[in-house]
C-alpha cells in the first residue's frame, strides 16, 4: 500500500497503535501479507454463511475478496431479499467484520453493486428490472476488468458502464479483447456465470453414550477401539486414513476432556491409533467415570500406496514404517511442537535464524528428500549468510545470559568475564560482527558479537548490547 | 578333544586377531596436515560403520569444549545418508552451527522434550527403531540399569547411540562400546592477534575405552568449525604423553 494511502487510513482510524518509523510521526500497524491465510479466512467466512444458503463459494480471482451465495428459493425464509441480506450482514458485522452486501440477479451485478453502490450501513438490493438503471452509472471498474483494459478505456474517455453499453457490440472484442464483452454480458445476465460452490465437509464422528459410566481403562479402550473401527470402516471406501483424531470424553458431571492425536502420514490401523491415544492418556489424569466418548477424524488424507514385491513385502522395507511410527509416538507423547524439523531462515538475528516445523504438520515423504527444496537453504546460500569467519555456535542460549566483564580490550572484546561460576580469561578473540535489525521489528537489536577463546581453550560467543548497555553470553562452540 | 579352556583361549586369540586386523594403522603424519574428519579419528575409532547397534560416549569437561562438533563429525562420515534423531533436552542446539559439520538438517529429527524424564524415554524409543541411523543425546546421570536399557535398545534397532556427557562421569560404569574424552587446548603457541587467524581450535581426544583394547590412546586435532575441517596435529602414543606435550 502506498504511504499516502496508509497515512490516510491512519488519520481516520487513530486507534491503531504500533511501532512506526522514527522519521514519521505515525501510528501504523504492520502485518505481513499472507494471501493463503487470507483465502483460508475467507473460506471460513463463506462456511459461516451456510445458514442463509446451501450454495456458497468464493469469487474466482487470484486474490478473492467476495463471498458469493446463490439465494434462489431461500429469500422467503428470511422475509425477502432485503431481509436475508440484512440478516447476513448483521451476523458478519457482529463478528467484527466490515461488510458490504448486495443482492442482484447476476454474480457480476452483485459484485459491482457491492463494490460501488452498497453502503457499509445496509445492504443494497437490485431487482432484475432495475438492473440497467443500477449498473449504467457505475464506473467501468465495476465490471471486474483487468488493469490493462481499464487503462485503455480511461485513455479513450470511457468511464461508465453505460458508455460501454452504448458502443456497438460487434466492435468491442476487436478493440478491447474478449474480456470486456464477456464481463458486460455476465453483469447483465446475457452470459451464464457459474458459482463454484464450496462444500462443507461432513464431520467423521463416532460416539458412544452409555447408561452406565465406564470406570476402568480397559473398558474405555474397548469402547474407543469399537469407535475407531467404525470410523476407519467409513474411510476405507475412500482409501483414506486418519491424520488427526480428536477424542473427547465426558464425566457424569458434564465436564469434557479433549485431546488430539496427530499422525505424520495417514493411517488406517486401529491398533496404531489406539497406541497413540494411550500415549496421550499417559500424559493426563483421566476422570474416574466416563459416560460419553466421542471420536472425530478432524484431518483425513489419501493413504500412501506402496509397491510390494512378489511376497507382499513393501519395496522400501519396514524401516520407513518404523520411523513413521516413532515420529507418531514421540509427537503424541511429547507434543507435536517437541518433535520438529529445523529450517534455516535468512535472518541476521541469531534467535530468528532458525524455524522449527512439527513433523506432523509437514509433508512426509518416504524418499530421501523429506522436505520441499524451496523451504531450505542450500549450502551455497548458507555460505553467503554465514561466512566462514563468522561461524555460528553449535549451542545458542535463549535468552542470552548476562555476564560480568572486567575490562574490554582495544578492539572491544572483553579480556575476562565471569560466567557459569567461573572466571574466564580471554586469550584470543574474533570480531566484532555487528548485527543490527531494523526499526520495524517489535524489539530491534544492535549488538557487537565476539567469538572468544579462553585460557582453557573453550570457545564462547559473546555480544555487547548497545541500547541497554551490557555483555551477554549467547552461545558456545561445543 | 581339546579342553574347554583351550577352546576358549583359542577363540579369544582369534577375536584379538580379528580386532587387530580391523584396526587402522595411522601413517606418520607431519604436524598440521589436513585430513578428512573421518581419517583424523580412525586411529582411535577403527571402523565407524561397524558401530551400528552400539553406544559411544563423548565426555567433555565443560560447555564450549568442542565435544558435540567432534561427535557429529566422527559419526557423520559413516552415517551421512541415515536419519538422525537428536534429543535436545536443554533446547540449545543451533541449526546454523551444525550445518558446517556436514549435517543435513533435512535428515535430522530434533526432539525437544519439556520434562527431563522424557529424555531417556525418547532416546530409548529412537535407539530401538530400525531406520534411524544415529541418536545423539546429551545426558548427565544414568543409572546402570538405564544405561543397559539404552545399550539393548541400540542393539535391537541397529542404531548408533552417541551420548554426550560431562567429564565427571568418567568414573561411572559404562555400557558404551567406546568412550572418548575431549579436552580443548589453549593455542598459546599461536599468534594472539585478533581477527587475522581463522578461529581454529585444538582438541585433545583421548580414547578411554574400546573393546579388546584398553590401552589409552590420544590424538590432537585442530578443528575449524566454520567448515567442519579437521587437521591432525600430531599422533601421540598415550594420553599422558599428549598432556605433557601440550602442557595442558
XYZ file of C-alpha atoms in Angstrom:
726
model
C 0.000 0.000 0.000
C 1.415 3.418 -0.856
C 2.453 5.526 2.105
C -0.029 8.299 1.304
C -2.878 5.777 1.301
C -1.691 4.253 4.549
C -1.391 7.714 6.048
C -4.969 8.489 5.097
C -6.095 5.293 6.758
C -4.207 6.133 9.903
C -5.780 9.540 10.114
C -9.249 8.039 10.014
C -8.547 5.255 12.490
C -6.390 6.590 15.294
C -6.990 3.553 17.489
C -4.188 1.553 15.884
C -1.063 1.836 17.929
C 2.124 0.179 16.959
C 5.728 0.852 16.138
C 6.360 3.416 13.442
C 9.399 4.574 11.504
C 11.391 7.004 13.597
C 11.201 9.747 10.957
C 7.397 9.571 10.718
C 5.110 10.578 13.494
C 2.541 7.909 12.641
C 0.967 5.063 14.429
C 0.772 2.263 11.915
C 0.015 -1.385 12.378
C 2.229 -3.563 10.184
C 1.178 -7.039 9.103
C 2.849 -9.324 6.623
C 0.756 -10.037 3.544
C -0.297 -13.672 3.611
C -2.671 -14.401 0.690
C -3.016 -18.079 1.617
C -4.158 -17.214 5.129
C -6.488 -14.558 3.716
C -8.130 -17.092 1.448
C -8.464 -19.635 4.230
C -10.103 -16.989 6.412
C -12.492 -16.040 3.622
C -13.416 -19.699 3.181
C -14.241 -19.828 6.872
C -16.477 -16.772 6.487
C -18.178 -18.379 3.493
C -18.795 -21.530 5.513
C -20.429 -19.438 8.219
C -22.910 -18.190 5.594
C -24.315 -21.676 5.035
C -27.201 -20.788 7.332
C -28.538 -18.449 4.632
C -27.961 -20.641 1.593
C -26.568 -24.116 0.962
C -24.857 -22.901 -2.213
C -21.952 -20.642 -1.386
C -18.425 -20.072 -2.593
C -15.717 -17.535 -3.297
C -15.343 -15.348 -6.353
C -12.939 -16.685 -8.960
C -9.914 -14.437 -8.694
C -6.261 -14.684 -7.772
C -6.945 -12.891 -4.511
C -10.653 -13.391 -3.854
C -12.334 -10.883 -1.598
C -16.006 -11.711 -2.104
C -18.236 -14.426 -0.743
C -20.978 -15.408 -3.215
C -24.275 -17.046 -2.274
C -26.953 -18.417 -4.585
C -30.042 -17.373 -2.636
C -32.595 -18.643 -5.166
C -35.501 -20.129 -3.218
C -34.093 -19.120 0.159
C -35.141 -15.498 0.491
C -38.727 -16.130 1.612
C -37.365 -17.802 4.751
C -35.837 -14.503 5.817
C -38.594 -12.131 4.767
C -37.393 -11.463 1.227
C -34.144 -10.406 -0.436
C -33.622 -7.444 1.825
C -34.332 -9.436 4.990
C -31.832 -12.117 4.019
C -29.136 -9.613 3.100
C -29.687 -7.616 6.282
C -29.531 -10.752 8.426
C -26.335 -11.881 6.764
C -24.634 -8.508 7.029
C -25.675 -8.163 10.671
C -24.282 -11.599 11.511
C -20.929 -10.895 9.882
C -20.715 -7.447 11.408
C -21.261 -8.999 14.810
C -18.003 -10.886 14.222
C -16.200 -7.579 13.849
C -16.056 -7.632 10.060
C -16.629 -4.662 7.768
C -19.159 -5.916 5.238
C -20.804 -4.561 2.122
C -23.652 -6.732 0.951
C -25.863 -6.777 -2.112
C -28.493 -8.947 -3.771
C -28.663 -8.890 -7.570
C -29.822 -11.179 -10.394
C -26.267 -11.999 -11.575
C -22.895 -12.572 -9.956
C -21.360 -9.721 -11.947
C -24.104 -7.291 -10.946
C -23.927 -8.297 -7.267
C -20.144 -7.780 -7.322
C -20.499 -4.351 -8.966
C -23.233 -3.170 -6.617
C -21.437 -4.418 -3.500
C -18.238 -2.639 -4.507
C -19.589 0.613 -5.918
C -23.162 1.133 -4.731
C -23.757 -0.537 -1.405
C -23.188 1.372 1.790
C -21.472 -0.124 4.779
C -24.537 0.536 6.943
C -27.071 -1.516 4.987
C -27.127 -3.908 2.029
C -28.401 -2.946 -1.429
C -30.945 -4.994 -3.339
C -31.264 -4.631 -7.104
C -34.262 -6.194 -8.780
C -33.933 -7.704 -12.279
C -35.993 -4.998 -13.964
C -33.866 -2.232 -12.426
C -30.534 -3.762 -13.377
C -29.671 -1.363 -16.279
C -30.529 1.710 -14.192
C -28.363 0.445 -11.352
C -25.326 -0.571 -13.398
C -25.153 2.055 -16.124
C -23.890 4.904 -13.879
C -21.229 2.708 -12.244
C -17.564 3.067 -13.295
C -16.069 0.594 -15.760
C -14.070 -0.985 -12.928
C -17.377 -2.403 -11.648
C -17.157 -4.961 -14.460
C -14.134 -6.742 -12.896
C -11.872 -5.778 -15.797
C -8.116 -6.083 -15.840
C -5.911 -3.042 -15.226
C -4.760 -3.139 -18.834
C -8.311 -2.885 -20.183
C -9.263 -0.225 -17.663
C -6.235 1.883 -18.622
C -7.153 1.616 -22.271
C -10.752 2.615 -21.570
C -9.504 5.525 -19.488
C -7.314 6.745 -22.346
C -10.377 6.765 -24.586
C -12.502 8.587 -22.037
C -14.875 5.677 -21.475
C -15.661 5.964 -17.791
C -19.003 4.276 -17.077
C -20.746 1.022 -17.819
C -23.451 2.919 -19.657
C -20.900 4.425 -22.062
C -19.560 0.990 -22.830
C -23.025 -0.400 -23.486
C -23.660 2.443 -25.922
C -20.780 1.260 -28.133
C -21.550 -1.188 -30.975
C -21.192 -4.711 -29.560
C -19.503 -6.079 -32.661
C -16.545 -3.670 -32.302
C -15.798 -4.384 -28.654
C -13.819 -7.647 -28.995
C -11.552 -6.321 -31.735
C -10.854 -3.068 -29.850
C -10.625 -4.285 -26.242
C -10.312 -8.052 -26.448
C -12.886 -10.660 -25.456
C -12.777 -9.745 -21.763
C -14.891 -6.609 -21.938
C -17.814 -8.148 -23.796
C -17.753 -11.229 -21.591
C -17.876 -9.168 -18.406
C -20.624 -6.942 -19.762
C -22.733 -9.961 -20.691
C -22.081 -11.618 -17.353
C -23.165 -8.499 -15.464
C -26.406 -8.166 -17.413
C -27.200 -11.869 -17.476
C -26.609 -12.399 -21.200
C -23.865 -14.925 -20.476
C -24.049 -17.576 -17.800
C -21.574 -17.337 -14.961
C -21.324 -20.343 -12.704
C -20.886 -20.183 -8.983
C -18.175 -22.610 -7.921
C -19.632 -23.843 -4.716
C -17.710 -24.802 -1.663
C -18.907 -27.815 0.230
C -18.887 -28.178 3.959
C -17.060 -31.328 4.950
C -19.259 -33.796 6.748
C -17.624 -34.478 10.101
C -16.455 -38.044 10.539
C -17.687 -38.762 14.009
C -18.288 -41.890 16.022
C -19.603 -41.620 19.527
C -20.775 -43.710 22.444
C -23.107 -42.707 25.243
C -23.726 -45.292 27.923
C -26.436 -45.732 30.504
C -23.729 -46.751 32.951
C -20.444 -44.981 33.257
C -17.123 -46.581 32.346
C -14.827 -46.941 35.322
C -11.850 -48.922 34.064
C -9.283 -48.076 31.446
C -9.807 -51.438 29.759
C -13.489 -50.663 29.261
C -12.659 -47.228 27.826
C -10.119 -48.784 25.478
C -12.657 -51.350 24.311
C -15.203 -48.656 23.503
C -12.591 -46.485 21.791
C -11.448 -49.457 19.732
C -15.006 -50.096 18.533
C -15.464 -46.433 17.662
C -12.142 -46.379 15.842
C -13.067 -49.375 13.745
C -16.370 -47.712 12.882
C -14.560 -44.569 11.760
C -11.953 -46.434 9.766
C -14.602 -48.558 8.046
C -16.220 -45.350 6.826
C -12.888 -44.146 5.464
C -11.950 -47.400 3.739
C -14.101 -46.930 0.592
C -12.393 -43.561 0.046
C -8.977 -45.188 0.542
C -8.289 -42.545 3.134
C -6.675 -42.675 6.525
C -6.683 -40.585 9.664
C -4.055 -37.890 10.126
C -5.629 -36.157 13.073
C -8.062 -37.626 15.548
C -9.917 -35.671 18.184
C -11.001 -37.675 21.199
C -13.474 -36.254 23.676
C -14.652 -37.878 26.894
C -17.269 -36.609 29.303
C -17.647 -37.098 33.033
C -21.058 -37.671 34.652
C -20.998 -34.053 35.847
C -20.781 -32.825 32.250
C -17.113 -31.843 32.271
C -15.489 -32.700 28.955
C -11.847 -33.586 28.297
C -10.468 -33.390 24.784
C -7.160 -34.390 23.300
C -5.830 -34.679 19.822
C -3.800 -37.429 18.151
C -1.587 -36.397 15.245
C -0.023 -38.723 12.706
C 2.812 -37.992 10.320
C 1.149 -39.876 7.478
C -2.469 -41.058 7.206
C -3.107 -44.368 8.862
C -5.946 -46.849 8.796
C -4.564 -49.111 11.502
C -6.785 -49.056 14.569
C -4.076 -50.576 16.761
C -1.649 -47.788 15.927
C -4.202 -45.069 16.657
C -5.131 -46.804 19.888
C -1.473 -46.824 20.899
C -1.231 -43.096 20.184
C -4.345 -42.464 22.280
C -2.824 -44.479 25.116
C 0.290 -42.251 24.952
C -1.972 -39.233 25.288
C -3.735 -40.792 28.265
C -0.395 -41.329 29.972
C 0.158 -37.568 29.982
C -3.222 -36.807 31.543
C -5.221 -37.694 34.589
C -8.335 -39.352 33.245
C -11.628 -38.961 35.137
C -12.734 -41.879 37.276
C -16.050 -42.218 35.464
C -16.794 -41.661 31.819
C -20.308 -41.513 30.365
C -19.640 -40.284 26.863
C -16.878 -40.911 24.328
C -16.601 -39.127 21.006
C -14.049 -39.642 18.258
C -13.778 -37.303 15.299
C -11.388 -37.646 12.389
C -10.603 -33.946 12.032
C -7.997 -34.467 9.310
C -8.024 -37.267 6.779
C -5.868 -37.873 3.760
C -5.419 -40.363 0.958
C -3.478 -43.419 2.000
C 0.002 -43.684 0.515
C 0.203 -46.627 -1.838
C 3.469 -48.541 -1.780
C 4.570 -51.033 -4.337
C 5.089 -54.514 -2.999
C 7.258 -57.346 -4.162
C 6.136 -60.855 -5.102
C 5.980 -61.894 -1.473
C 3.853 -58.977 -0.361
C 6.625 -57.017 1.321
C 6.812 -53.287 0.766
C 9.723 -52.450 -1.501
C 11.011 -49.621 0.656
C 11.144 -52.032 3.568
C 9.767 -51.836 7.051
C 12.293 -49.266 8.187
C 10.301 -46.306 6.900
C 7.193 -47.617 8.601
C 9.079 -47.903 11.867
C 10.413 -44.367 11.524
C 6.907 -43.036 10.921
C 5.636 -44.952 13.941
C 8.476 -43.488 16.009
C 7.623 -39.946 14.903
C 3.993 -40.566 15.811
C 4.928 -41.940 19.218
C 7.282 -39.079 20.012
C 4.823 -36.442 18.779
C 1.892 -37.814 20.734
C 3.720 -38.302 23.970
C 5.918 -35.195 23.940
C 3.654 -32.902 21.942
C 3.816 -32.075 18.257
C 5.919 -28.969 18.871
C 8.573 -31.077 20.594
C 9.333 -33.211 17.530
C 10.447 -30.828 14.860
C 12.461 -30.319 11.746
C 14.967 -27.472 11.714
C 14.618 -24.952 8.943
C 17.185 -22.204 8.390
C 15.764 -18.749 7.879
C 17.732 -15.933 6.247
C 17.575 -13.605 9.226
C 20.502 -11.743 10.724
C 19.215 -12.007 14.282
C 20.575 -15.316 15.590
C 17.455 -16.199 17.575
C 15.331 -15.836 14.447
C 17.696 -17.595 12.038
C 16.018 -20.927 12.720
C 12.407 -22.039 12.478
C 11.024 -25.310 13.704
C 8.326 -27.226 11.813
C 6.461 -30.020 13.529
C 6.936 -33.312 11.706
C 3.227 -33.999 11.963
C 2.415 -30.764 10.174
C 4.843 -31.077 7.300
C 4.665 -33.245 4.263
C 6.438 -36.504 4.966
C 7.854 -38.485 2.089
C 9.413 -41.868 2.349
C 12.032 -40.955 -0.225
C 15.343 -39.434 0.704
C 14.065 -35.899 0.054
C 11.967 -35.317 3.120
C 11.382 -31.640 2.669
C 10.456 -29.385 -0.183
C 13.689 -27.885 -1.518
C 12.283 -24.377 -1.673
C 11.950 -24.303 2.089
C 15.580 -24.977 2.816
C 18.747 -23.053 2.310
C 21.347 -24.607 0.090
C 24.946 -24.917 1.301
C 25.953 -22.103 -1.043
C 23.262 -19.830 0.410
C 24.373 -20.772 3.879
C 27.916 -19.853 2.895
C 26.719 -16.400 1.883
C 24.710 -15.954 5.031
C 27.296 -17.237 7.448
C 30.793 -16.664 6.045
C 33.472 -18.966 7.391
C 34.974 -16.227 9.513
C 31.587 -15.691 11.141
C 30.766 -19.229 12.217
C 27.736 -19.680 14.366
C 27.835 -21.566 17.674
C 26.515 -25.100 17.964
C 24.540 -24.154 21.067
C 22.565 -20.951 21.411
C 21.352 -19.784 24.798
C 17.817 -18.441 24.793
C 17.588 -15.907 26.291
C 21.209 -14.740 26.296
C 22.805 -14.816 29.738
C 24.190 -11.601 31.141
C 27.819 -11.672 32.217
C 30.165 -9.506 34.172
C 33.015 -8.249 32.070
C 36.031 -6.913 33.897
C 37.615 -4.889 31.133
C 37.348 -4.705 27.380
C 40.334 -4.893 25.043
C 41.332 -2.319 22.420
C 39.029 -3.815 19.775
C 36.129 -4.053 22.149
C 36.388 -7.717 23.135
C 36.496 -8.468 26.838
C 39.770 -9.553 28.418
C 37.978 -11.632 31.016
C 34.437 -12.369 32.077
C 32.626 -14.220 34.820
C 30.030 -16.804 33.812
C 28.721 -20.163 34.991
C 30.534 -19.923 38.343
C 33.949 -19.421 36.760
C 36.089 -16.566 35.645
C 37.164 -16.966 32.033
C 40.283 -15.188 30.838
C 40.207 -14.442 27.121
C 43.388 -15.158 25.181
C 42.077 -14.753 21.624
C 39.053 -13.107 20.088
C 37.465 -12.611 16.682
C 35.144 -9.759 15.889
C 33.284 -7.578 16.241
C 30.485 -8.721 13.986
C 27.790 -6.110 14.194
C 24.196 -7.323 13.990
C 21.577 -4.623 13.903
C 17.945 -5.072 12.926
C 15.506 -2.546 11.539
C 13.106 -0.240 13.370
C 10.117 -2.224 12.079
C 10.871 -5.085 14.435
C 8.977 -5.184 17.715
C 12.266 -5.447 19.551
C 15.110 -4.238 17.321
C 18.607 -5.235 18.347
C 22.025 -3.650 17.978
C 24.842 -5.917 19.080
C 28.564 -6.420 18.555
C 29.390 -10.118 18.602
C 32.775 -11.585 19.518
C 33.947 -15.152 19.391
C 36.415 -15.626 22.203
C 38.810 -18.352 23.235
C 39.516 -18.636 26.911
C 42.728 -19.726 28.547
C 41.287 -23.213 28.928
C 40.616 -23.474 25.180
C 36.849 -23.126 25.377
C 35.099 -21.036 22.751
C 32.158 -18.746 23.511
C 30.024 -16.329 21.576
C 29.589 -13.045 23.420
C 27.920 -9.823 22.486
C 27.833 -6.298 23.680
C 24.411 -4.657 23.546
C 24.109 -1.008 22.695
C 20.591 0.078 23.699
C 20.670 -1.344 27.200
C 24.367 -1.448 27.994
C 25.548 -4.905 28.893
C 27.508 -8.003 27.937
C 25.908 -11.371 27.302
C 26.922 -14.945 26.502
C 24.808 -16.039 23.567
C 26.308 -19.373 22.607
C 29.001 -21.967 22.956
C 31.060 -23.632 20.265
C 30.703 -27.117 21.623
C 39.258 -83.477 22.261
C 40.593 -80.127 23.309
C 39.827 -78.960 26.769
C 37.167 -76.345 27.242
C 39.714 -73.797 28.462
C 41.833 -74.339 25.350
C 38.858 -73.706 23.096
C 38.039 -70.529 24.993
C 41.670 -69.392 24.737
C 41.781 -70.135 21.046
C 38.557 -68.218 20.444
C 39.886 -65.285 22.453
C 43.059 -65.278 20.350
C 41.007 -65.333 17.161
C 38.911 -62.410 18.362
C 42.078 -60.440 19.144
C 43.487 -61.221 15.679
C 40.255 -60.065 14.020
C 40.230 -56.867 16.039
C 43.868 -56.116 15.242
C 43.237 -56.741 11.555
C 40.439 -54.158 11.565
C 42.487 -51.544 13.363
C 43.576 -48.656 11.221
C 47.301 -48.110 11.308
C 47.830 -44.387 11.205
C 50.616 -43.284 8.878
C 53.304 -40.951 10.072
C 51.713 -37.568 9.736
C 53.565 -34.337 9.893
C 52.264 -31.602 12.112
C 49.177 -29.723 10.905
C 48.398 -31.950 7.967
C 44.824 -31.515 6.892
C 42.963 -34.795 6.596
C 39.289 -35.682 6.328
C 37.418 -35.732 9.603
C 36.910 -39.463 9.474
C 40.562 -40.206 8.790
C 41.690 -37.958 11.587
C 39.867 -40.093 14.076
C 40.182 -43.546 12.566
C 43.343 -44.162 14.510
C 41.142 -44.049 17.574
C 37.959 -45.363 16.065
C 38.791 -48.137 13.625
C 35.627 -48.966 11.795
C 32.813 -46.493 12.230
C 30.340 -48.271 10.011
C 30.589 -51.330 12.257
C 29.219 -49.358 15.189
C 25.583 -49.943 14.319
C 23.845 -51.187 17.398
C 26.474 -49.756 19.760
C 26.770 -46.823 22.128
C 29.575 -44.284 22.050
C 30.228 -41.835 24.859
C 31.868 -38.439 24.418
C 32.945 -36.818 27.652
C 33.832 -33.139 27.936
C 34.862 -31.053 30.896
C 32.652 -28.027 30.183
C 30.445 -26.264 27.701
C 32.292 -24.970 24.665
C 34.824 -27.797 24.665
C 34.011 -28.997 21.151
C 32.702 -32.474 22.010
C 29.439 -32.016 20.108
C 31.207 -30.932 16.917
C 33.659 -33.780 17.129
C 30.981 -36.378 17.865
C 28.898 -35.190 14.914
C 31.904 -35.095 12.579
C 33.032 -38.565 13.593
C 29.584 -40.126 13.124
C 28.661 -38.136 10.065
C 31.233 -39.845 7.870
C 29.638 -43.268 8.145
C 26.036 -42.233 8.710
C 25.616 -39.334 6.282
C 22.720 -40.972 4.450
C 20.889 -42.101 7.572
C 18.186 -40.455 9.597
C 19.468 -38.760 12.739
C 17.462 -38.227 15.887
C 18.881 -35.520 18.114
C 17.392 -35.274 21.585
C 17.893 -31.732 22.801
C 16.586 -31.601 26.356
C 18.219 -28.229 27.018
C 16.794 -26.698 23.823
C 20.068 -25.042 22.926
C 21.176 -26.772 19.719
C 21.531 -24.212 16.961
C 20.993 -25.293 13.351
C 23.364 -22.803 11.636
C 26.169 -24.069 13.863
C 25.589 -27.680 12.812
C 25.418 -27.117 9.060
C 29.191 -26.600 8.592
C 29.686 -30.015 10.200
C 28.096 -31.502 7.040
C 24.974 -32.465 8.940
C 21.982 -32.437 6.608
C 19.229 -30.836 8.677
C 16.599 -32.412 6.426
C 17.615 -35.769 7.828
C 17.542 -34.667 11.433
C 14.584 -35.182 13.736
C 15.055 -32.707 16.553
C 13.309 -33.792 19.725
C 12.935 -31.215 22.470
C 11.213 -32.794 25.468
C 9.776 -30.487 28.090
C 10.261 -32.859 31.017
C 13.665 -34.325 31.938
C 12.124 -37.764 32.485
C 11.028 -37.853 28.845
C 14.593 -37.537 27.577
C 15.604 -41.123 28.315
C 12.282 -42.425 27.037
C 12.808 -40.590 23.750
C 16.390 -41.869 23.475
C 15.335 -45.454 24.075
C 12.454 -45.264 21.623
C 14.695 -43.790 18.954
C 17.509 -46.277 19.508
C 15.051 -49.135 19.234
C 13.802 -48.030 15.819
C 15.207 -49.597 12.691
C 15.543 -46.938 10.041
C 17.182 -44.486 12.423
C 20.937 -44.273 11.864
C 22.219 -42.189 14.741
C 20.714 -40.995 18.000
C 22.538 -38.099 19.658
C 21.712 -37.054 23.174
C 23.211 -35.032 25.972
C 22.700 -36.950 29.203
C 24.041 -36.363 32.642
C 23.234 -39.025 35.199
C 22.497 -42.547 34.031
C 21.806 -45.473 36.312
C 23.449 -48.743 35.249
C 20.010 -50.196 34.560
C 19.029 -47.270 32.337
C 22.375 -47.440 30.567
C 21.921 -51.150 29.933
C 18.423 -50.494 28.569
C 19.857 -47.998 26.122
C 22.500 -50.477 25.017
C 19.894 -53.194 24.445
C 17.697 -50.729 22.577
C 20.611 -49.798 20.308
C 21.304 -53.475 19.649
C 17.652 -54.085 18.825
C 17.389 -51.187 16.410
C 20.883 -51.448 14.954
C 21.353 -47.775 15.743
C 24.449 -45.858 16.764
C 23.850 -44.076 20.054
C 26.037 -41.038 20.687
C 25.910 -39.895 24.289
C 27.404 -36.531 25.229
C 28.247 -36.470 28.906
C 30.240 -34.385 31.396
C 33.754 -35.489 32.268
C 32.829 -36.138 35.885
C 31.004 -39.274 34.650
C 34.378 -40.746 33.758
C 34.465 -42.890 36.885
C 30.956 -44.197 36.347
C 30.491 -47.675 34.857
C 29.562 -47.655 31.223
C 27.760 -49.855 28.722
C 29.144 -47.880 25.831
C 31.433 -49.631 23.386
C 33.725 -46.616 23.081
C 34.354 -43.811 25.488
C 36.169 -40.663 24.393
C 37.284 -37.689 26.393
C 37.576 -34.322 24.649
C 39.671 -31.568 26.156
C 40.214 -28.224 24.480
C 43.777 -26.980 24.370
C 44.545 -23.302 24.518
C 46.550 -22.262 21.463
C 49.182 -20.313 23.324
C 51.833 -21.061 20.764
C 49.880 -19.355 18.021
C 49.997 -15.683 17.371
C 47.438 -13.946 19.553
C 46.450 -11.167 17.208
C 42.705 -10.880 16.739
C 40.886 -11.426 13.523
C 43.856 -12.351 11.363
C 43.794 -16.048 12.173
C 40.881 -18.310 11.415
C 39.056 -19.323 14.590
C 40.526 -22.817 14.764
C 40.972 -24.700 17.953
C 42.905 -27.679 19.149
C 41.295 -30.584 20.882
C 42.890 -33.464 22.696
C 40.836 -36.591 22.087
C 41.554 -39.487 24.403
C 40.212 -42.952 23.878
C 39.305 -44.144 27.346
C 37.553 -47.351 26.473
C 37.400 -49.626 23.465
C 36.551 -53.312 23.044
C 39.570 -55.553 23.341
C 41.943 -52.653 23.605
C 42.210 -50.881 26.900
C 45.441 -49.052 26.190
C 44.758 -45.360 26.391
C 45.442 -43.586 23.124
C 45.109 -39.967 22.197
C 45.332 -37.620 19.268
C 45.407 -33.886 18.996
C 43.247 -32.485 16.245
C 42.703 -28.970 15.081
C 39.093 -28.182 14.313
C 37.918 -25.416 12.046
C 34.262 -25.482 12.928
C 33.416 -22.848 10.348
C 33.759 -25.513 7.669
C 33.995 -28.729 9.669
C 37.604 -29.498 8.721
C 39.892 -31.406 11.000
C 43.661 -31.195 10.970
C 45.673 -33.947 12.556
C 48.237 -32.040 14.582
C 50.206 -34.949 15.874
C 49.890 -38.612 16.720
C 50.663 -39.405 20.305
C 51.368 -42.706 21.903
C 49.386 -42.228 25.046
C 47.173 -39.751 26.776
C 49.821 -38.944 29.354
C 52.327 -38.065 26.638
C 49.776 -35.847 24.960
C 49.049 -33.955 28.111
C 52.750 -33.435 28.831
C 53.470 -32.358 25.284
C 50.883 -29.630 25.256
C 51.293 -28.515 28.809
C 47.567 -28.876 29.372
